[in-house]
CSV table of C-alpha atoms and ligand atoms in Angstrom, one decimal:
chain,number,residue,atom,x,y,z
A,1,MET,CA,21.4,197.5,58.4
A,2,SER,CA,22.0,195.4,56.0
A,3,ARG,CA,22.4,197.8,52.4
A,4,PRO,CA,26.1,199.4,52.3
A,5,ALA,CA,24.8,203.3,51.2
A,6,GLU,CA,22.9,202.9,54.1
A,7,ARG,CA,25.8,201.5,56.8
A,8,LEU,CA,28.2,204.4,55.2
A,9,ARG,CA,25.3,207.2,55.7
A,10,VAL,CA,25.4,206.3,59.5
A,11,ILE,CA,29.3,206.6,59.4
A,12,ILE,CA,29.7,209.7,57.6
A,13,ASN,CA,26.9,211.5,59.6
A,14,HIS,CA,28.9,210.1,62.6
A,15,LEU,CA,31.9,211.6,61.1
A,16,ASP,CA,30.3,214.6,61.0
A,17,ARG,CA,30.0,215.0,64.2
A,18,PRO,CA,33.1,217.1,65.6
A,19,SER,CA,33.0,215.5,68.9
A,20,ALA,CA,32.0,212.0,67.4
A,21,GLY,CA,33.1,208.7,70.3
A,22,ILE,CA,33.5,206.1,70.0
A,23,ARG,CA,30.9,204.0,72.0
A,24,ALA,CA,30.2,200.2,70.7
A,25,ALA,CA,34.6,199.6,70.5
A,26,PRO,CA,34.1,195.6,69.9
A,27,THR,CA,37.7,195.6,71.8
A,28,SER,CA,38.6,196.4,75.7
A,29,ALA,CA,41.1,198.2,75.0
A,30,GLN,CA,40.2,202.2,75.4
A,31,THR,CA,40.0,205.1,72.8
A,32,VAL,CA,42.1,208.0,73.2
A,33,SER,CA,41.6,210.9,70.7
A,34,TYR,CA,38.9,210.7,68.5
A,35,GLY,CA,39.9,214.0,66.5
A,36,HIS,CA,38.0,215.9,64.3
A,37,PRO,CA,35.9,214.8,61.2
A,38,GLN,CA,37.7,213.3,58.2
A,39,ARG,CA,36.6,211.2,55.3
A,40,LEU,CA,36.6,207.5,55.4
A,41,ARG,CA,40.8,206.2,54.2
A,42,TYR,CA,41.6,203.5,56.4
A,43,THR,CA,39.5,201.4,55.3
A,44,LEU,CA,37.2,199.9,52.4
A,45,ASP,CA,33.5,200.2,51.3
A,46,ASN,CA,32.2,197.0,52.4
A,47,ASP,CA,29.7,194.7,54.2
A,48,LEU,CA,31.3,192.7,57.3
A,49,LEU,CA,32.0,195.6,59.4
A,50,THR,CA,29.4,198.1,61.1
A,51,PRO,CA,29.9,201.1,60.9
A,52,GLU,CA,31.1,200.7,64.6
A,53,GLN,CA,34.1,199.0,63.6
A,54,ARG,CA,35.1,201.0,60.7
A,55,LEU,CA,34.9,204.1,62.4
A,56,PHE,CA,37.4,202.4,65.0
A,57,TYR,CA,39.8,201.1,62.8
A,58,GLU,CA,39.9,204.8,60.9
A,59,GLU,CA,40.3,206.8,64.0
A,60,ASN,CA,42.6,204.0,66.6
A,61,GLY,CA,44.7,202.5,63.7
A,62,PHE,CA,43.9,198.7,64.7
A,63,LEU,CA,41.1,196.6,65.1
A,64,LEU,CA,40.6,193.5,67.6
A,65,ILE,CA,38.4,190.4,66.6
A,66,ARG,CA,37.7,188.1,69.5
A,67,ASN,CA,37.8,184.7,69.0
A,68,LEU,CA,38.3,184.6,64.8
A,69,VAL,CA,40.6,181.7,64.1
A,70,SER,CA,39.1,177.9,65.5
A,71,LYS,CA,41.1,176.4,68.4
A,72,GLN,CA,42.0,174.1,66.7
A,73,ASP,CA,44.4,175.8,63.8
A,74,ILE,CA,46.4,177.0,66.2
A,75,ASP,CA,46.7,174.0,67.7
A,76,ARG,CA,47.7,172.6,63.8
A,77,PHE,CA,49.9,175.7,63.5
A,78,ARG,CA,52.0,175.3,66.9
A,79,ARG,CA,52.0,171.0,66.4
A,80,GLU,CA,53.9,172.3,63.3
A,81,PHE,CA,55.9,175.2,64.9
A,82,GLU,CA,57.3,172.2,67.5
A,83,ARG,CA,58.0,169.7,64.3
A,84,ILE,CA,60.1,172.4,63.5
A,85,CYS,CA,62.4,173.4,66.4
A,86,ARG,CA,62.9,170.2,66.5
A,87,GLN,CA,64.4,169.9,63.0
A,88,GLU,CA,62.3,167.2,61.6
A,89,ILE,CA,61.7,169.2,58.3
A,90,LYS,CA,63.2,171.6,56.7
A,91,VAL,CA,61.8,174.5,55.2
A,92,PRO,CA,62.9,177.1,52.1
A,93,GLY,CA,63.3,181.0,53.1
A,94,LEU,CA,62.8,180.0,56.7
A,95,VAL,CA,64.6,181.8,59.0
A,96,VAL,CA,64.5,180.7,62.5
A,97,MET,CA,65.8,183.2,65.0
A,98,ARG,CA,67.3,182.9,68.2
A,99,ASP,CA,66.9,185.8,70.8
A,100,VAL,CA,69.9,187.5,71.6
A,101,ALA,CA,70.5,186.9,75.6
A,102,ILE,CA,70.7,183.0,74.3
A,103,ALA,CA,72.8,183.6,71.1
A,104,LYS,CA,75.5,185.4,72.7
A,105,SER,CA,75.6,183.3,75.6
A,106,GLU,CA,77.6,179.5,76.1
A,107,PHE,CA,73.9,178.7,76.5
A,108,VAL,CA,72.8,175.4,74.5
A,109,PRO,CA,70.2,175.4,72.1
A,110,ASP,CA,66.9,173.5,71.9
A,111,GLN,CA,63.8,174.7,70.7
A,112,ARG,CA,63.7,176.1,73.6
A,113,ALA,CA,65.8,178.4,72.2
A,114,VAL,CA,63.9,179.4,69.5
A,115,SER,CA,62.4,183.4,69.5
A,116,LYS,CA,60.5,183.4,66.1
A,117,LEU,CA,60.1,181.8,63.1
A,118,GLN,CA,60.4,184.6,59.9
A,119,ASP,CA,59.1,183.8,56.3
A,120,PHE,CA,57.6,180.2,56.5
A,121,GLN,CA,55.8,180.7,53.2
A,122,GLU,CA,56.8,177.6,51.8
A,123,ASP,CA,55.8,175.8,55.2
A,124,PRO,CA,52.1,175.2,53.8
A,125,GLU,CA,50.8,173.7,57.0
A,126,LEU,CA,51.6,177.1,58.5
A,127,PHE,CA,51.1,179.3,55.9
A,128,ARG,CA,47.3,178.4,55.7
A,129,TYR,CA,47.0,180.5,58.4
A,130,CYS,CA,47.9,182.8,55.5
A,131,SER,CA,44.8,182.4,53.6
A,132,LEU,CA,42.4,180.9,56.5
A,133,PRO,CA,39.0,182.8,54.7
A,134,GLU,CA,37.8,183.8,58.1
A,135,ILE,CA,41.4,186.6,57.6
A,136,LEU,CA,41.2,187.5,54.6
A,137,LYS,CA,37.4,188.6,54.5
A,138,TYR,CA,38.3,191.1,57.6
A,139,VAL,CA,41.8,191.8,55.4
A,140,GLU,CA,39.6,192.8,51.9
A,141,CYS,CA,37.9,195.5,54.1
A,142,PHE,CA,41.6,196.9,54.7
A,143,ILE,CA,43.4,196.6,51.2
A,144,GLY,CA,41.0,195.8,49.1
A,145,PRO,CA,39.8,191.9,46.7
A,146,ASN,CA,43.4,191.3,45.5
A,147,ILE,CA,45.7,189.9,48.2
A,148,MET,CA,49.7,189.6,48.8
A,149,ALA,CA,50.8,187.8,52.0
A,150,MET,CA,54.0,189.5,51.9
A,151,HIS,CA,55.9,188.6,55.1
A,152,THR,CA,54.9,186.3,57.8
A,153,MET,CA,56.2,185.2,61.2
A,154,LEU,CA,55.3,182.9,64.2
A,155,ILE,CA,56.6,184.8,67.9
A,156,ASN,CA,57.7,182.4,70.5
A,157,LYS,CA,58.5,185.2,73.0
A,158,PRO,CA,61.0,183.7,75.3
A,159,PRO,CA,61.0,184.0,78.4
A,160,ASP,CA,63.6,186.9,79.4
A,161,ALA,CA,66.6,185.8,80.5
A,162,GLY,CA,67.0,188.9,82.5
A,163,LYS,CA,68.2,191.1,79.9
A,164,LYS,CA,64.8,192.9,79.2
A,165,THR,CA,65.8,191.4,75.4
A,166,SER,CA,62.7,189.8,75.2
A,167,ARG,CA,60.6,193.3,74.5
A,168,HIS,CA,60.0,194.8,71.5
A,169,PRO,CA,61.1,198.7,70.4
A,170,MET,CA,57.8,200.7,69.9
A,171,HIS,CA,58.0,200.2,66.2
A,172,GLN,CA,56.0,201.1,62.9
A,173,ASP,CA,56.2,197.7,60.6
A,174,LEU,CA,56.3,200.2,57.1
A,175,HIS,CA,59.6,200.9,57.9
A,176,TYR,CA,60.8,197.7,56.8
A,177,PHE,CA,58.6,197.5,53.9
A,178,PRO,CA,59.7,199.3,50.8
A,179,PHE,CA,56.0,199.0,48.8
A,180,ARG,CA,52.8,201.9,48.6
A,181,PRO,CA,50.8,203.3,49.6
A,182,VAL,CA,50.7,202.8,53.3
A,183,ASP,CA,46.9,202.5,53.7
A,184,ARG,CA,46.6,199.6,51.1
A,185,ILE,CA,49.0,197.3,53.3
A,186,VAL,CA,47.8,195.2,57.0
A,187,CYS,CA,49.2,193.3,59.3
A,188,ALA,CA,47.5,190.2,60.8
A,189,TRP,CA,48.3,189.3,64.2
A,190,THR,CA,46.6,186.2,66.1
A,191,ALA,CA,47.1,185.1,69.5
A,192,MET,CA,47.7,181.4,70.0
A,193,GLU,CA,47.3,181.1,73.7
A,194,THR,CA,46.3,183.9,76.7
A,195,VAL,CA,48.5,187.2,75.7
A,196,ASN,CA,49.1,189.4,78.9
A,197,ARG,CA,50.4,191.9,79.8
A,198,GLN,CA,52.7,189.7,82.1
A,199,ASN,CA,54.1,187.8,79.5
A,200,GLY,CA,54.2,190.9,77.1
A,201,CYS,CA,51.5,191.4,75.0
A,202,LEU,CA,51.5,193.7,72.5
A,203,VAL,CA,51.5,197.6,73.5
A,204,VAL,CA,49.7,200.1,70.8
A,205,LEU,CA,49.6,203.7,70.5
A,206,PRO,CA,46.2,204.4,69.3
A,207,GLY,CA,45.8,206.9,66.6
A,208,SER,CA,49.6,207.0,65.5
A,209,HIS,CA,48.7,205.6,62.2
A,210,LYS,CA,47.1,209.2,61.4
A,211,GLY,CA,50.9,210.5,61.7
A,212,THR,CA,54.5,209.4,59.1
A,213,LEU,CA,57.1,207.3,59.5
A,214,GLN,CA,59.3,208.3,61.6
A,215,GLU,CA,63.2,207.4,62.0
A,216,HIS,CA,64.0,204.4,63.2
A,217,ASP,CA,67.0,202.8,64.9
A,218,TYR,CA,68.5,200.3,67.4
A,219,PRO,CA,67.4,201.0,71.0
A,220,GLU,CA,69.7,202.6,73.6
A,221,TRP,CA,69.5,199.2,76.2
A,222,GLU,CA,71.6,198.4,78.4
A,223,GLY,CA,71.0,194.2,77.9
A,224,GLY,CA,70.8,194.1,74.1
A,225,VAL,CA,68.5,194.2,71.6
A,226,ASN,CA,67.3,191.9,68.8
A,227,LYS,CA,68.5,192.1,65.9
A,228,MET,CA,66.8,194.3,63.3
A,229,TYR,CA,64.7,195.3,66.6
A,230,HIS,CA,64.3,199.3,65.9
A,231,GLY,CA,62.3,201.0,67.7
A,232,VAL,CA,60.8,204.8,66.6
A,233,ARG,CA,63.9,207.2,67.5
A,234,ASP,CA,62.2,209.6,69.7
A,235,TYR,CA,59.9,207.4,70.9
A,236,ASP,CA,57.7,209.6,73.8
A,237,PRO,CA,57.4,207.2,76.8
A,238,GLU,CA,54.2,209.3,77.9
A,239,HIS,CA,52.2,208.9,75.5
A,240,PRO,CA,49.2,207.7,76.3
A,241,ARG,CA,49.0,203.7,75.3
A,242,VAL,CA,47.3,201.0,75.1
A,243,HIS,CA,47.2,196.7,76.3
A,244,LEU,CA,46.0,194.5,73.8
A,245,GLU,CA,45.0,191.9,76.2
A,246,MET,CA,43.8,188.9,73.8
A,247,GLU,CA,43.2,184.9,73.9
A,248,LYS,CA,44.1,182.2,72.1
A,249,GLY,CA,42.6,182.9,68.2
A,250,ASP,CA,41.6,186.5,69.2
A,251,THR,CA,42.9,188.6,66.3
A,252,VAL,CA,43.8,192.7,66.4
A,253,PHE,CA,44.1,194.2,62.4
A,254,PHE,CA,46.6,196.7,62.4
A,255,HIS,CA,48.1,199.6,60.3
A,256,PRO,CA,51.6,199.7,59.2
A,257,LEU,CA,52.0,203.6,61.0
A,258,LEU,CA,51.0,202.2,63.8
A,259,ILE,CA,53.2,202.2,66.3
A,260,HIS,CA,54.0,199.7,68.8
A,261,GLY,CA,55.7,197.1,70.3
A,262,SER,CA,55.5,194.6,73.4
A,263,GLY,CA,56.9,194.0,76.6
A,264,MET,CA,58.9,191.6,78.5
A,265,ASN,CA,57.7,188.2,79.5
A,266,GLN,CA,58.1,188.1,83.3
A,267,THR,CA,56.7,184.5,82.8
A,268,GLN,CA,58.4,181.2,82.2
A,269,GLY,CA,56.3,180.6,79.4
A,270,PHE,CA,56.9,180.9,76.1
A,271,ARG,CA,54.6,183.2,74.3
A,272,LYS,CA,53.2,182.1,70.6
A,273,ALA,CA,51.1,184.7,67.8
A,274,ILE,CA,51.2,184.3,64.4
A,275,SER,CA,51.7,186.3,61.9
A,276,CYS,CA,51.0,188.4,58.2
A,277,HIS,CA,51.2,191.3,56.9
A,278,TYR,CA,49.4,191.9,53.6
A,279,ALA,CA,49.6,193.7,51.2
A,280,SER,CA,47.3,195.4,47.9
A,281,GLY,CA,48.1,193.5,44.2
A,282,ASP,CA,48.0,196.6,43.1
A,283,CYS,CA,50.9,198.1,45.2
A,284,TYR,CA,54.2,199.3,43.7
A,285,TYR,CA,57.8,199.4,45.4
A,286,ILE,CA,60.2,202.1,46.0
A,287,ASP,CA,63.4,203.3,45.6
A,288,VAL,CA,64.3,204.1,50.1
A,289,LYS,CA,67.3,206.0,49.0
A,290,GLY,CA,67.5,209.1,50.7
A,291,THR,CA,64.6,208.3,53.3
A,292,THR,CA,64.4,207.1,56.7
A,293,GLN,CA,64.5,203.7,55.0
A,294,GLU,CA,67.9,203.4,54.0
A,295,ASN,CA,69.3,202.0,57.2
A,296,ILE,CA,66.9,198.6,57.4
A,297,GLU,CA,67.8,198.0,54.0
A,298,LYS,CA,71.3,198.4,54.3
A,299,GLU,CA,71.2,195.6,57.0
A,300,VAL,CA,68.4,193.3,55.2
A,301,LYS,CA,71.0,193.6,52.3
A,302,GLU,CA,73.8,192.3,54.1
A,303,ILE,CA,72.0,189.3,56.0
A,304,VAL,CA,71.2,188.4,53.1
A,305,ALA,CA,74.0,188.4,51.0
A,306,ARG,CA,75.2,186.8,54.2
A,307,LYS,CA,73.2,183.8,54.6
A,308,TYR,CA,72.9,183.3,50.1
A,309,ALA,CA,76.2,184.4,48.8
A,310,VAL,CA,75.3,186.8,46.8
A,311,GLY,CA,75.9,190.4,46.2
A,312,ASP,CA,74.9,193.4,44.6
A,313,GLU,CA,72.9,192.7,42.5
A,314,VAL,CA,69.6,191.5,44.9
A,315,THR,CA,68.2,194.7,45.7
A,316,PHE,CA,65.9,195.2,49.0
A,317,LYS,CA,62.4,194.7,46.9
A,318,ASP,CA,63.7,191.7,45.2
A,319,THR,CA,64.3,190.4,48.8
A,320,TRP,CA,60.1,191.5,48.7
A,321,ALA,CA,58.9,189.8,45.8
A,322,ILE,CA,60.5,186.9,46.4
A,323,ARG,CA,58.6,186.3,49.4
A,324,GLY,CA,55.6,188.0,48.6
A,325,ARG,CA,52.8,185.5,48.0
A,326,LEU,CA,49.1,185.7,46.1
A,327,VAL,CA,46.5,184.4,48.3
A,328,GLN,CA,43.5,186.4,47.0
A,329,GLY,CA,42.5,187.7,43.4
A,330,GLU,CA,45.3,189.0,40.8
A,331,ARG,CA,49.1,190.0,41.5
A,332,ILE,CA,49.7,193.5,39.4
A,333,SER,CA,52.6,195.0,40.4
A,334,MET,CA,53.5,193.3,43.2
B,401,LIG,C1,63.6,191.8,56.9
B,401,LIG,C2,62.6,192.4,58.0
B,401,LIG,C3,61.0,191.6,58.4
B,401,LIG,C4,60.3,192.5,59.3
B,401,LIG,C5,59.2,192.8,58.8
B,401,LIG,C6,57.8,193.1,59.2
B,401,LIG,C7,57.9,193.8,60.4
B,401,LIG,C8,58.6,193.3,61.5
B,401,LIG,C9,59.0,194.1,62.6
B,401,LIG,C10,60.6,192.6,63.1
B,401,LIG,O1,60.2,191.7,63.3
B,401,LIG,S1,61.8,193.8,63.0
B,401,LIG,C11,63.0,192.5,63.3
B,401,LIG,C12,62.8,191.1,62.2
B,401,LIG,N1,64.0,190.7,62.9
B,401,LIG,C13,64.7,189.7,61.5
B,401,LIG,O2,64.5,189.6,60.7
B,401,LIG,C14,66.2,189.6,61.9
B,401,LIG,C15,65.9,188.0,61.5
B,401,LIG,N2,67.3,187.6,62.1
B,401,LIG,C16,67.8,186.7,61.2
B,401,LIG,O3,68.3,187.1,60.7
B,401,LIG,C17,69.2,185.5,62.3
B,401,LIG,O4,68.3,185.4,63.3
B,401,LIG,C18,70.4,186.7,62.5
B,401,LIG,C19,70.8,186.7,61.2
B,401,LIG,C20,70.3,187.4,63.0
B,401,LIG,C21,71.0,184.8,63.5
B,401,LIG,O5,70.6,184.0,62.1
B,401,LIG,P1,72.3,182.8,62.4
B,401,LIG,O6,71.7,182.2,61.5
B,401,LIG,O7,72.9,183.2,61.4
B,401,LIG,O8,72.5,182.7,63.7
B,401,LIG,P2,73.7,182.3,64.3
B,401,LIG,O9,73.8,181.8,65.6
B,401,LIG,O10,74.8,181.9,63.2
B,401,LIG,O11,74.5,183.7,64.8
B,401,LIG,C22,75.5,184.7,63.6
B,401,LIG,C23,75.2,186.1,64.4
B,401,LIG,O12,74.2,186.8,64.9
B,401,LIG,C24,73.9,187.3,65.9
B,401,LIG,N3,72.9,186.5,66.4
B,401,LIG,C25,72.3,185.7,66.4
B,401,LIG,N4,70.9,186.0,67.0
B,401,LIG,C26,71.0,187.0,67.0
B,401,LIG,C27,70.0,188.0,67.2
B,401,LIG,N5,68.9,188.0,68.0
B,401,LIG,N6,70.3,189.3,67.8
B,401,LIG,C28,71.5,189.9,67.0
B,401,LIG,N7,72.4,189.3,67.0
B,401,LIG,C29,72.2,187.5,66.7
B,401,LIG,C30,75.3,185.9,66.5
B,401,LIG,O13,75.0,185.8,67.7
B,401,LIG,C31,76.1,185.8,65.6
B,401,LIG,O14,77.1,186.7,66.0
B,401,LIG,P3,78.9,186.8,65.8
B,401,LIG,O15,78.7,186.4,64.1
B,401,LIG,O16,78.6,188.0,66.4
B,401,LIG,O17,79.2,185.8,67.1
B,402,LIG,N1,63.2,203.2,76.0
B,402,LIG,C1,62.7,202.6,75.4
B,402,LIG,N2,62.7,202.5,73.8
B,402,LIG,C2,61.9,201.8,73.2
B,402,LIG,N3,60.2,201.7,73.4
B,402,LIG,C3,60.9,201.1,74.4
B,402,LIG,C4,61.2,201.4,75.7
B,402,LIG,N4,61.3,200.6,77.2
B,402,LIG,C5,59.9,199.9,76.5
B,402,LIG,N5,59.9,200.5,75.5
B,402,LIG,C6,58.8,199.4,74.4
B,402,LIG,O1,57.5,199.4,75.3
B,402,LIG,C7,56.7,199.1,75.5
B,402,LIG,C8,56.2,198.1,77.0
B,402,LIG,O2,57.1,198.1,78.0
B,402,LIG,P1,57.2,197.9,79.4
B,402,LIG,O3,57.7,196.6,79.5
B,402,LIG,O4,57.6,199.4,80.1
B,402,LIG,O5,55.6,197.6,79.3
B,402,LIG,P2,54.5,196.4,79.8
B,402,LIG,O6,55.7,195.4,79.8
B,402,LIG,O7,54.0,196.5,78.3
B,402,LIG,O8,53.8,197.2,80.4
B,402,LIG,P3,53.7,197.3,81.9
B,402,LIG,O9,54.8,196.4,82.6
B,402,LIG,O10,53.1,198.8,82.3
B,402,LIG,O11,52.6,196.3,82.4
B,402,LIG,C9,57.4,197.5,74.6
B,402,LIG,O12,56.9,197.5,73.0
B,402,LIG,C10,58.6,198.2,75.0
B,402,LIG,O13,59.3,197.2,74.2
B,403,LIG,O1,55.7,190.5,70.0
B,403,LIG,C1,54.9,190.7,68.9
B,403,LIG,O2,54.2,189.3,69.1
B,403,LIG,C2,54.7,191.4,67.5
B,403,LIG,C3,56.3,191.9,67.7
B,403,LIG,C4,56.6,193.1,66.5
B,403,LIG,O3,55.7,194.2,66.0
B,403,LIG,C5,56.9,192.8,65.0
B,403,LIG,O4,57.4,191.4,64.9
B,403,LIG,O5,57.0,193.3,64.0
B,404,LIG,FE1,55.7,195.3,64.2
B,405,LIG,MG1,56.8,195.5,81.5
């Protein structure tokens, strides 16, 4: 099937059947609920996704593409990460984060203490990830041709220091984003090595993207929790979960309302992944005052104020508009 109209017809026929299941899911993950007939809302017309892949994202809120990014590219990202850890280069705006269990101890920091790089948009080598054509062609299926890279991370999940602080609580990424519409935002997350339950793979609640943005707060974890690692407040541990085990280069695209987290790293290695959150160039900023996002706005503004010695004139929206970079098409309202 090559013509878009024909492909769409197949999808719609499929959706019209009340008990439509997904048989050829492109991932080993099991699907949990198939829902009822509905229109296509989360994906756009395109020639890339098969009807099954499109349906899978509509129903589950994520799509795993195996072997998407080359080993060579990933090795280059890893070498660049190591140079940054050795402080051989200094990148403007980059946030180098250490795990709270290490940050609050007497441990002498070295490169093994870095748990996450954030905001590498000024590092041309790492930022290459965000412009890879093989990534962008999928991103376009979810958010359209105008593509902004809004948030970049290289996660180096450390061996757990014994306090379970290497976990990432279950959350929705939209909690951090003062822009909309929600369906024109997508995350690409690429495994830089084998990622499994042992070293703390992503854990997702399939279909949770169909819900609304939940209240987020720090989870009550005895061993402490990392700065800004908010979790959904009334997380139900009984909700069916899917562990996304991935190999080097495998990439998952997921919706910003999908509830996800990652387990603790029970190995001695540092589990690496690289990711970018994209938004359409025609998204717009919102004021989060009076919403559940007020608490994260406050924290972000406090950190920015301390780091850059600025006051209230820098808004939550500004912190995002400054970070955002156009990678394809036009920057319209972002
Ligand atoms: C803007 C958010 C974007 C999120 C977007 C999308 C979804 C992503 C979901 C997430 O990833 S949520 C997590 C996002 N996390 C962050 O954005 C955290 C950013 N981290 C930082 O800004 C810095 O790492 C931090 C300000 C916390 C510390 O950096 P510094 O260079 O100031 O470290 P320093 O060693 O000087 O420590 C200063 C204080 O921070 C404490 N600290 C350092 N690392 C910490 C940590 N990991 N957790 C908690 N506290 C930490 C440290 O103990 C110390 O406390 P005290 O003042 O009480 O002595
Ligand atoms: N109390 C909690 N509140 C919020 N999120 C939690 C809580 N406990 C665990 N999580 C999150 O749930 C996810 C799974 O964590 P957990 O360590 O239980 O499982 P796992 O290590 O992924 O899998 P398993 O140990 O079953 O192989 C992680 O994202 C973790 O951060
Ligand atoms: O553990 C990870 O690699 C992903 C964490 C995450 O979901 C995030 O930083 O938003
Ligand atoms: Fe996340
Ligand atoms: Mg576990």
